[in-house]
Amino acid sequence: MNNESKKKESILRNNAVQTIIASLLCIVIGLLIGYLVLLIINPAGAAGAITAIIKNYFYYPSQKAMMKYMGTTLVKASALLMCSLSVLFAYKVGLFNIGAAGQYVVGAGASLYFALKLGMPWYVCMIAAIVIAALVGGISGALKAYFNVNEVISCIMLNWISLYVVNMLLTQVKSESTPYTVDLSSGNKSALLPNCGLDEIFSGNKFVSIGLIISVVMAIIVWVLLEKTKFGFELRATGMNKNAAKYCGMKEKRNTIVTMMIAGGLAGLGAAVFYLSGIETWMVQQTTVPGMGFNGIAAAFLGGLHPIGAIFSSYFIQHITSGGSYVDKTMYCAQISDLISAFIIYLCGFVFFFKLWLNRYLDRRDEKKAAKGGEK
């Protein structure tokens, strides 16, 4: 019995277990708050709306339709996962990459320009997206390393610069009749990511490609790089204390720049995975930065700032976001799912407080048990 209670305690003290419990708690509370909002707006349809958001593609009765729309959700979740990895990679090294949104934009611009203007195949377009987005990330890293410019400020400014530069660049490959870029299927089929049979698994969904596999593999690579390599240790050590890292012979300036370049490259890869699937085209007149990069911040924290956790959190956030399209539009707007996501994201800020509270509770319980044992 004693061994069983000790085992339970050790499980509760495990950081991964605490993160999972805290994240699930955030999700449940966020959904409950969202349901209360739905009740306030229109009580009659609240139950149906929250059910539709949670169900997403399970809304369809046929298996074929269900699998097809599941594939669409996964394509979007893959891009979100890459943005999440971008944020958490920088955060692990003590940097807050709010510029994942701008780096994502640059990746989209580079991949589409190389595809439609230069007629390059998908792998060249993908490499271009990674390299150019990495260079943009490196600008913030260099400003931080050499001039101590806060990366949040430089990233926010670069987000908007990136948006308008990409808009101007992609006007060269704009469709004549719409404000969108030319569709890849008609403009350059060789730039579309190969399906490798994945489209057949998802009921012929042509947008499902190797991007799904690439994003998951990248999550594993990021985890191995940060946790299992000397290079990853150096990066994390620089983030914890750059002066101590410098004293130990580590190149702290180089590490800061490299970190932001890797983070930028990950966000750029996310854009390539998304736009080279052909699922969407770019609107050259848009005046807002796409939300994918900002949602990556939420996915990173909901996943406990762990690359593997980010896989599941990215899928969940995209799942409920896509579920908003099935809400009855006569009662609620489709953005209601974004509101519920926002509640969950906001509650993610309390994950660390929950873990702190749980550890304190376990400490007090251990002290009481030790006191009782001493009395005996």
Tab-separated table of C-alpha atoms in Angstrom:
chain	number	residue	atom	x	y	z
A	1	MET	CA	0.000	0.000	0.000
A	2	ASN	CA	2.865	2.305	0.930
A	3	ASN	CA	4.595	1.637	-2.380
A	4	GLU	CA	1.371	2.337	-4.300
A	5	SER	CA	0.895	5.745	-2.613
A	6	LYS	CA	4.543	6.646	-3.303
A	7	LYS	CA	4.089	5.674	-6.930
A	8	LYS	CA	0.997	7.887	-7.212
A	9	GLU	CA	2.881	10.796	-5.645
A	10	SER	CA	5.814	10.383	-8.014
A	11	ILE	CA	3.431	10.367	-10.988
A	12	LEU	CA	1.776	13.569	-9.776
A	13	ARG	CA	5.186	15.205	-9.385
A	14	ASN	CA	6.158	14.301	-12.930
A	15	ASN	CA	6.414	17.495	-14.989
A	16	ALA	CA	4.826	15.940	-18.091
A	17	VAL	CA	1.862	14.587	-16.111
A	18	GLN	CA	1.334	17.962	-14.420
A	19	THR	CA	1.407	19.708	-17.812
A	20	ILE	CA	-1.158	17.292	-19.264
A	21	ILE	CA	-3.496	17.724	-16.277
A	22	ALA	CA	-3.132	21.516	-16.376
A	23	SER	CA	-3.716	21.675	-20.152
A	24	LEU	CA	-6.816	19.464	-19.920
A	25	LEU	CA	-8.102	21.659	-17.113
A	26	CYS	CA	-7.603	24.760	-19.303
A	27	ILE	CA	-9.530	23.104	-22.131
A	28	VAL	CA	-12.464	22.055	-19.930
A	29	ILE	CA	-12.757	25.443	-18.206
A	30	GLY	CA	-12.387	27.252	-21.552
A	31	LEU	CA	-15.183	25.185	-23.092
A	32	LEU	CA	-17.411	25.806	-20.069
A	33	ILE	CA	-16.855	29.575	-20.269
A	34	GLY	CA	-17.531	29.423	-24.008
A	35	TYR	CA	-20.770	27.571	-23.337
A	36	LEU	CA	-21.827	30.250	-20.839
A	37	VAL	CA	-21.170	32.934	-23.478
A	38	LEU	CA	-23.306	30.983	-25.953
A	39	LEU	CA	-26.070	30.792	-23.357
A	40	ILE	CA	-25.936	34.563	-22.870
A	41	ILE	CA	-26.068	35.253	-26.629
A	42	ASN	CA	-28.823	32.751	-27.440
A	43	PRO	CA	-29.811	30.060	-24.894
A	44	ALA	CA	-31.859	28.103	-27.427
A	45	GLY	CA	-28.918	27.066	-29.587
A	46	ALA	CA	-26.097	26.972	-27.017
A	47	ALA	CA	-25.982	23.191	-26.598
A	48	GLY	CA	-26.034	22.599	-30.365
A	49	ALA	CA	-23.365	25.233	-31.017
A	50	ILE	CA	-20.866	23.950	-28.464
A	51	THR	CA	-21.484	20.399	-29.697
A	52	ALA	CA	-20.844	21.451	-33.314
A	53	ILE	CA	-17.585	23.185	-32.346
A	54	ILE	CA	-16.337	20.128	-30.453
A	55	LYS	CA	-17.448	17.654	-33.117
A	56	ASN	CA	-16.004	19.530	-36.150
A	57	TYR	CA	-15.809	16.977	-38.988
A	58	PHE	CA	-17.665	14.382	-36.875
A	59	TYR	CA	-20.667	16.555	-37.754
A	60	TYR	CA	-20.995	14.598	-41.016
A	61	PRO	CA	-22.871	11.285	-40.836
A	62	SER	CA	-20.937	9.590	-43.663
A	63	GLN	CA	-17.472	8.157	-43.053
A	64	LYS	CA	-16.223	9.442	-46.408
A	65	ALA	CA	-17.116	13.074	-45.722
A	66	MET	CA	-15.797	12.770	-42.189
A	67	MET	CA	-12.372	11.576	-43.356
A	68	LYS	CA	-12.206	14.223	-46.084
A	69	TYR	CA	-12.763	17.134	-43.699
A	70	MET	CA	-10.518	15.536	-41.104
A	71	GLY	CA	-7.755	15.758	-43.723
A	72	THR	CA	-8.414	19.475	-44.193
A	73	THR	CA	-8.174	20.025	-40.422
A	74	LEU	CA	-4.882	18.113	-40.313
A	75	VAL	CA	-3.389	20.190	-43.160
A	76	LYS	CA	-4.157	23.390	-41.251
A	77	ALA	CA	-2.953	21.843	-37.975
A	78	SER	CA	0.386	20.962	-39.635
A	79	ALA	CA	1.059	24.626	-40.415
A	80	LEU	CA	-0.011	25.592	-36.905
A	81	LEU	CA	2.328	22.968	-35.443
A	82	MET	CA	5.306	24.473	-37.289
A	83	CYS	CA	4.475	27.947	-35.937
A	84	SER	CA	4.118	26.414	-32.470
A	85	LEU	CA	7.560	24.798	-32.775
A	86	SER	CA	8.965	28.162	-33.877
A	87	VAL	CA	7.650	29.856	-30.738
A	88	LEU	CA	8.647	27.139	-28.275
A	89	PHE	CA	12.132	26.697	-29.769
A	90	ALA	CA	12.910	30.364	-29.171
A	91	TYR	CA	11.216	30.323	-25.752
A	92	LYS	CA	13.362	27.398	-24.610
A	93	VAL	CA	16.386	29.591	-25.343
A	94	GLY	CA	14.978	32.536	-23.407
A	95	LEU	CA	13.545	34.443	-26.397
A	96	PHE	CA	9.920	35.294	-27.156
A	97	ASN	CA	9.410	34.888	-30.892
A	98	ILE	CA	6.233	36.881	-31.454
A	99	GLY	CA	7.606	37.305	-34.972
A	100	ALA	CA	6.517	33.785	-35.987
A	101	ALA	CA	3.562	35.496	-37.697
A	102	GLY	CA	5.826	37.656	-39.882
A	103	GLN	CA	8.196	34.780	-40.577
A	104	TYR	CA	5.179	32.714	-41.631
A	105	VAL	CA	4.174	35.515	-44.016
A	106	VAL	CA	7.677	35.638	-45.510
A	107	GLY	CA	7.633	31.852	-45.941
A	108	ALA	CA	4.294	32.094	-47.749
A	109	GLY	CA	5.578	34.879	-49.996
A	110	ALA	CA	8.829	33.077	-50.823
A	111	SER	CA	7.186	29.720	-51.570
A	112	LEU	CA	4.481	31.233	-53.796
A	113	TYR	CA	6.862	33.582	-55.625
A	114	PHE	CA	9.309	30.784	-56.409
A	115	ALA	CA	6.404	28.553	-57.447
A	116	LEU	CA	4.415	30.983	-59.626
A	117	LYS	CA	6.965	33.524	-60.845
A	118	LEU	CA	10.064	31.342	-61.190
A	119	GLY	CA	8.262	28.035	-61.881
A	120	MET	CA	10.317	26.044	-59.372
A	121	PRO	CA	9.385	22.560	-58.067
A	122	TRP	CA	7.982	22.116	-54.547
A	123	TYR	CA	11.265	21.218	-52.826
A	124	VAL	CA	13.003	24.369	-54.123
A	125	CYS	CA	10.005	26.490	-53.058
A	126	MET	CA	10.099	24.888	-49.603
A	127	ILE	CA	13.835	25.507	-49.178
A	128	ALA	CA	13.344	29.123	-50.284
A	129	ALA	CA	10.597	29.596	-47.685
A	130	ILE	CA	12.801	28.171	-44.912
A	131	VAL	CA	15.944	30.134	-45.848
A	132	ILE	CA	14.293	33.524	-46.373
A	133	ALA	CA	12.134	33.219	-43.227
A	134	ALA	CA	15.269	32.190	-41.301
A	135	LEU	CA	17.045	35.338	-42.506
A	136	VAL	CA	14.148	37.483	-41.288
A	137	GLY	CA	14.293	35.724	-37.921
A	138	GLY	CA	18.042	36.290	-37.895
A	139	ILE	CA	17.510	40.062	-38.150
A	140	SER	CA	15.689	40.053	-34.798
A	141	GLY	CA	18.386	37.782	-33.375
A	142	ALA	CA	21.196	40.077	-34.519
A	143	LEU	CA	19.462	43.170	-33.136
A	144	LYS	CA	19.090	41.369	-29.814
A	145	ALA	CA	22.644	40.025	-29.749
A	146	TYR	CA	24.548	43.145	-30.806
A	147	PHE	CA	22.305	46.069	-29.836
A	148	ASN	CA	20.194	44.514	-27.048
A	149	VAL	CA	16.991	45.434	-28.912
A	150	ASN	CA	14.087	43.566	-27.334
A	151	GLU	CA	13.091	40.784	-29.745
A	152	VAL	CA	9.381	41.446	-29.139
A	153	ILE	CA	9.675	45.012	-30.485
A	154	SER	CA	11.795	44.084	-33.504
A	155	CYS	CA	9.559	41.089	-34.298
A	156	ILE	CA	6.339	43.133	-34.193
A	157	MET	CA	7.813	45.713	-36.565
A	158	LEU	CA	9.080	43.000	-38.909
A	159	ASN	CA	5.629	41.365	-38.923
A	160	TRP	CA	4.121	44.401	-40.636
A	161	ILE	CA	7.119	45.044	-42.887
A	162	SER	CA	6.935	41.406	-43.999
A	163	LEU	CA	3.208	41.620	-44.746
A	164	TYR	CA	3.432	44.654	-47.022
A	165	VAL	CA	6.603	43.499	-48.777
A	166	VAL	CA	4.991	40.112	-49.519
A	167	ASN	CA	1.807	41.815	-50.728
A	168	MET	CA	3.835	43.914	-53.182
A	169	LEU	CA	5.906	40.943	-54.296
A	170	LEU	CA	2.925	38.670	-54.925
A	171	THR	CA	1.041	41.247	-57.009
A	172	GLN	CA	3.304	39.964	-59.794
A	173	VAL	CA	1.609	36.539	-59.613
A	174	LYS	CA	-1.933	37.759	-58.919
A	175	SER	CA	-4.902	36.338	-60.780
A	176	GLU	CA	-6.370	38.828	-63.283
A	177	SER	CA	-9.970	38.509	-62.070
A	178	THR	CA	-9.459	38.230	-58.280
A	179	PRO	CA	-7.258	39.800	-55.564
A	180	TYR	CA	-5.717	36.370	-54.943
A	181	THR	CA	-2.585	34.744	-56.323
A	182	VAL	CA	-2.878	32.237	-59.156
A	183	ASP	CA	-3.910	28.768	-58.027
A	184	LEU	CA	-0.958	26.358	-57.977
A	185	SER	CA	-2.935	23.630	-59.750
A	186	SER	CA	-3.159	25.867	-62.829
A	187	GLY	CA	-0.045	28.002	-62.336
A	188	ASN	CA	2.575	25.362	-61.526
A	189	LYS	CA	1.558	21.806	-60.639
A	190	SER	CA	5.166	20.815	-59.909
A	191	ALA	CA	5.097	23.182	-56.908
A	192	LEU	CA	2.325	21.187	-55.220
A	193	LEU	CA	3.529	18.919	-52.434
A	194	PRO	CA	3.312	15.215	-53.364
A	195	ASN	CA	0.445	13.268	-51.799
A	196	CYS	CA	2.242	9.900	-51.587
A	197	GLY	CA	-1.112	8.144	-51.224
A	198	LEU	CA	-2.200	10.162	-48.191
A	199	ASP	CA	-5.038	11.740	-50.182
A	200	GLU	CA	-6.597	8.294	-50.657
A	201	ILE	CA	-6.608	7.683	-46.909
A	202	PHE	CA	-8.626	10.880	-46.470
A	203	SER	CA	-11.322	10.130	-49.074
A	204	GLY	CA	-9.496	11.695	-52.001
A	205	ASN	CA	-8.715	14.999	-50.269
A	206	LYS	CA	-6.123	16.383	-52.703
A	207	PHE	CA	-4.775	18.879	-50.158
A	208	VAL	CA	-3.456	16.161	-47.842
A	209	SER	CA	0.225	15.781	-48.642
A	210	ILE	CA	3.586	14.852	-47.162
A	211	GLY	CA	3.347	18.138	-45.237
A	212	LEU	CA	1.610	16.165	-42.469
A	213	ILE	CA	4.587	13.832	-42.125
A	214	ILE	CA	7.130	16.651	-42.414
A	215	SER	CA	5.548	18.617	-39.550
A	216	VAL	CA	5.462	15.640	-37.160
A	217	VAL	CA	9.039	14.648	-38.057
A	218	MET	CA	10.162	18.241	-37.427
A	219	ALA	CA	8.540	18.157	-33.963
A	220	ILE	CA	10.585	15.057	-33.117
A	221	ILE	CA	13.765	16.632	-34.533
A	222	VAL	CA	13.238	19.794	-32.453
A	223	TRP	CA	12.754	17.678	-29.313
A	224	VAL	CA	15.937	15.676	-29.996
A	225	LEU	CA	17.904	18.830	-30.838
A	226	LEU	CA	16.894	20.685	-27.686
A	227	GLU	CA	16.993	17.820	-25.194
A	228	LYS	CA	19.516	15.298	-26.493
A	229	THR	CA	22.352	17.245	-28.147
A	230	LYS	CA	25.268	19.367	-27.011
A	231	PHE	CA	24.148	22.143	-29.354
A	232	GLY	CA	20.694	22.175	-27.752
A	233	PHE	CA	22.241	22.322	-24.282
A	234	GLU	CA	24.358	25.316	-25.316
A	235	LEU	CA	21.306	27.108	-26.664
A	236	ARG	CA	19.297	26.494	-23.489
A	237	ALA	CA	22.241	27.493	-21.315
A	238	THR	CA	22.529	30.767	-23.238
A	239	GLY	CA	18.845	31.417	-22.644
A	240	MET	CA	19.112	30.752	-18.918
A	241	ASN	CA	22.107	33.033	-18.380
A	242	LYS	CA	23.993	34.462	-21.338
A	243	ASN	CA	26.773	35.869	-19.130
A	244	ALA	CA	27.410	32.486	-17.528
A	245	ALA	CA	27.325	30.876	-20.983
A	246	LYS	CA	29.887	33.398	-22.217
A	247	TYR	CA	32.088	32.708	-19.177
A	248	CYS	CA	31.950	28.978	-20.021
A	249	GLY	CA	33.246	29.670	-23.510
A	250	MET	CA	29.925	29.541	-25.345
A	251	LYS	CA	29.314	32.031	-28.135
A	252	GLU	CA	26.196	33.680	-26.714
A	253	LYS	CA	25.733	36.170	-29.572
A	254	ARG	CA	25.964	33.466	-32.198
A	255	ASN	CA	23.562	31.255	-30.226
A	256	THR	CA	20.974	34.051	-30.014
A	257	ILE	CA	21.117	34.700	-33.766
A	258	VAL	CA	21.073	30.985	-34.652
A	259	THR	CA	18.097	30.408	-32.356
A	260	MET	CA	16.021	33.100	-34.053
A	261	MET	CA	17.093	31.842	-37.481
A	262	ILE	CA	15.965	28.301	-36.653
A	263	ALA	CA	12.705	29.655	-35.211
A	264	GLY	CA	12.150	31.705	-38.377
A	265	GLY	CA	12.918	28.733	-40.584
A	266	LEU	CA	10.352	26.604	-38.744
A	267	ALA	CA	7.634	29.232	-39.238
A	268	GLY	CA	8.600	29.580	-42.903
A	269	LEU	CA	8.350	25.805	-43.318
A	270	GLY	CA	4.851	25.980	-41.809
A	271	ALA	CA	3.802	28.447	-44.515
A	272	ALA	CA	5.321	26.255	-47.228
A	273	VAL	CA	3.522	23.159	-45.910
A	274	PHE	CA	0.247	25.086	-45.980
A	275	TYR	CA	0.386	27.050	-49.246
A	276	LEU	CA	2.215	24.406	-51.304
A	277	SER	CA	-0.592	21.976	-50.473
A	278	GLY	CA	-2.825	24.189	-52.652
A	279	ILE	CA	-5.459	24.500	-49.945
A	280	GLU	CA	-5.452	28.322	-50.107
A	281	THR	CA	-4.142	31.197	-52.190
A	282	TRP	CA	-2.724	34.492	-50.899
A	283	MET	CA	-4.826	37.677	-51.001
A	284	VAL	CA	-2.440	40.463	-52.007
A	285	GLN	CA	-4.676	43.198	-50.589
A	286	GLN	CA	-4.903	41.883	-47.033
A	287	THR	CA	-4.105	44.372	-44.289
A	288	THR	CA	-3.817	41.995	-41.350
A	289	VAL	CA	-1.107	39.496	-40.506
A	290	PRO	CA	-2.455	35.895	-40.715
A	291	GLY	CA	-3.418	34.507	-37.321
A	292	MET	CA	-1.509	31.245	-37.804
A	293	GLY	CA	1.697	32.637	-36.293
A	294	PHE	CA	-0.081	34.107	-33.273
A	295	ASN	CA	-2.070	30.904	-32.743
A	296	GLY	CA	1.281	29.147	-32.632
A	297	ILE	CA	1.974	30.940	-29.340
A	298	ALA	CA	-1.210	29.450	-27.886
A	299	ALA	CA	-0.422	25.967	-29.182
A	300	ALA	CA	3.105	26.142	-27.741
A	301	PHE	CA	1.893	27.012	-24.235
A	302	LEU	CA	-1.095	24.661	-24.293
A	303	GLY	CA	1.331	21.879	-25.235
A	304	GLY	CA	3.453	22.676	-22.183
A	305	LEU	CA	6.286	24.110	-24.318
A	306	HIS	CA	7.163	20.571	-25.368
A	307	PRO	CA	7.542	19.660	-29.070
A	308	ILE	CA	5.529	16.444	-28.701
A	309	GLY	CA	2.855	18.199	-26.660
A	310	ALA	CA	2.657	20.826	-29.414
A	311	ILE	CA	1.506	18.158	-31.884
A	312	PHE	CA	-1.629	17.487	-29.847
A	313	SER	CA	-2.296	21.091	-28.801
A	314	SER	CA	-1.952	22.331	-32.405
A	315	TYR	CA	-4.454	19.751	-33.574
A	316	PHE	CA	-6.891	20.597	-30.780
A	317	ILE	CA	-6.808	24.364	-31.405
A	318	GLN	CA	-7.298	23.833	-35.129
A	319	HIS	CA	-10.058	21.303	-34.432
A	320	ILE	CA	-12.237	23.717	-32.467
A	321	THR	CA	-11.358	26.623	-34.772
A	322	SER	CA	-12.549	24.634	-37.798
A	323	GLY	CA	-15.566	23.482	-35.782
A	324	GLY	CA	-16.820	27.068	-35.730
A	325	SER	CA	-17.856	26.754	-39.372
A	326	TYR	CA	-20.593	24.281	-38.375
A	327	VAL	CA	-22.274	26.652	-35.907
A	328	ASP	CA	-25.781	27.827	-36.859
A	329	LYS	CA	-25.045	31.215	-38.510
A	330	THR	CA	-28.579	32.473	-37.846
A	331	MET	CA	-27.840	32.357	-34.104
A	332	TYR	CA	-24.067	32.848	-33.812
A	333	CYS	CA	-21.171	34.077	-35.920
A	334	ALA	CA	-18.525	31.579	-37.078
A	335	GLN	CA	-15.893	33.438	-35.007
A	336	ILE	CA	-17.452	32.100	-31.801
A	337	SER	CA	-14.982	29.195	-31.979
A	338	ASP	CA	-12.127	31.742	-32.049
A	339	LEU	CA	-13.578	33.277	-28.882
A	340	ILE	CA	-13.587	29.893	-27.147
A	341	SER	CA	-10.008	29.330	-28.360
A	342	ALA	CA	-9.126	32.706	-26.853
A	343	PHE	CA	-10.535	31.650	-23.476
A	344	ILE	CA	-8.465	28.457	-23.542
A	345	ILE	CA	-5.382	30.413	-24.636
A	346	TYR	CA	-5.883	32.923	-21.824
A	347	LEU	CA	-6.205	30.098	-19.296
A	348	CYS	CA	-2.928	28.625	-20.590
A	349	GLY	CA	-1.239	31.440	-18.722
A	350	PHE	CA	-2.343	29.754	-15.513
A	351	VAL	CA	-0.780	26.372	-16.364
A	352	PHE	CA	2.398	27.224	-14.474
A	353	PHE	CA	0.390	28.566	-11.520
A	354	PHE	CA	-1.558	25.314	-11.416
A	355	LYS	CA	1.673	23.287	-11.402
A	356	LEU	CA	3.045	25.512	-8.625
A	357	TRP	CA	-0.148	25.055	-6.602
A	358	LEU	CA	-0.074	21.268	-7.127
A	359	ASN	CA	3.559	20.994	-6.000
A	360	ARG	CA	2.846	23.080	-2.906
A	361	TYR	CA	-0.176	20.894	-2.109
A	362	LEU	CA	1.960	17.739	-2.462
A	363	ASP	CA	4.684	19.267	-0.273
A	364	ARG	CA	2.185	20.112	2.475
A	365	ARG	CA	0.699	16.628	2.280
A	366	ASP	CA	4.165	15.046	2.562
A	367	GLU	CA	4.964	17.248	5.563
A	368	LYS	CA	1.753	16.178	7.329
A	369	LYS	CA	2.492	12.518	6.623
A	370	ALA	CA	6.058	12.923	7.904
A	371	ALA	CA	4.766	14.640	11.053
A	372	LYS	CA	2.285	11.835	11.706
A	373	GLY	CA	5.013	9.260	11.136
A	374	GLY	CA	7.255	11.065	13.644
A	375	GLU	CA	4.548	11.093	16.292
A	376	LYS	CA	4.105	7.327	15.976
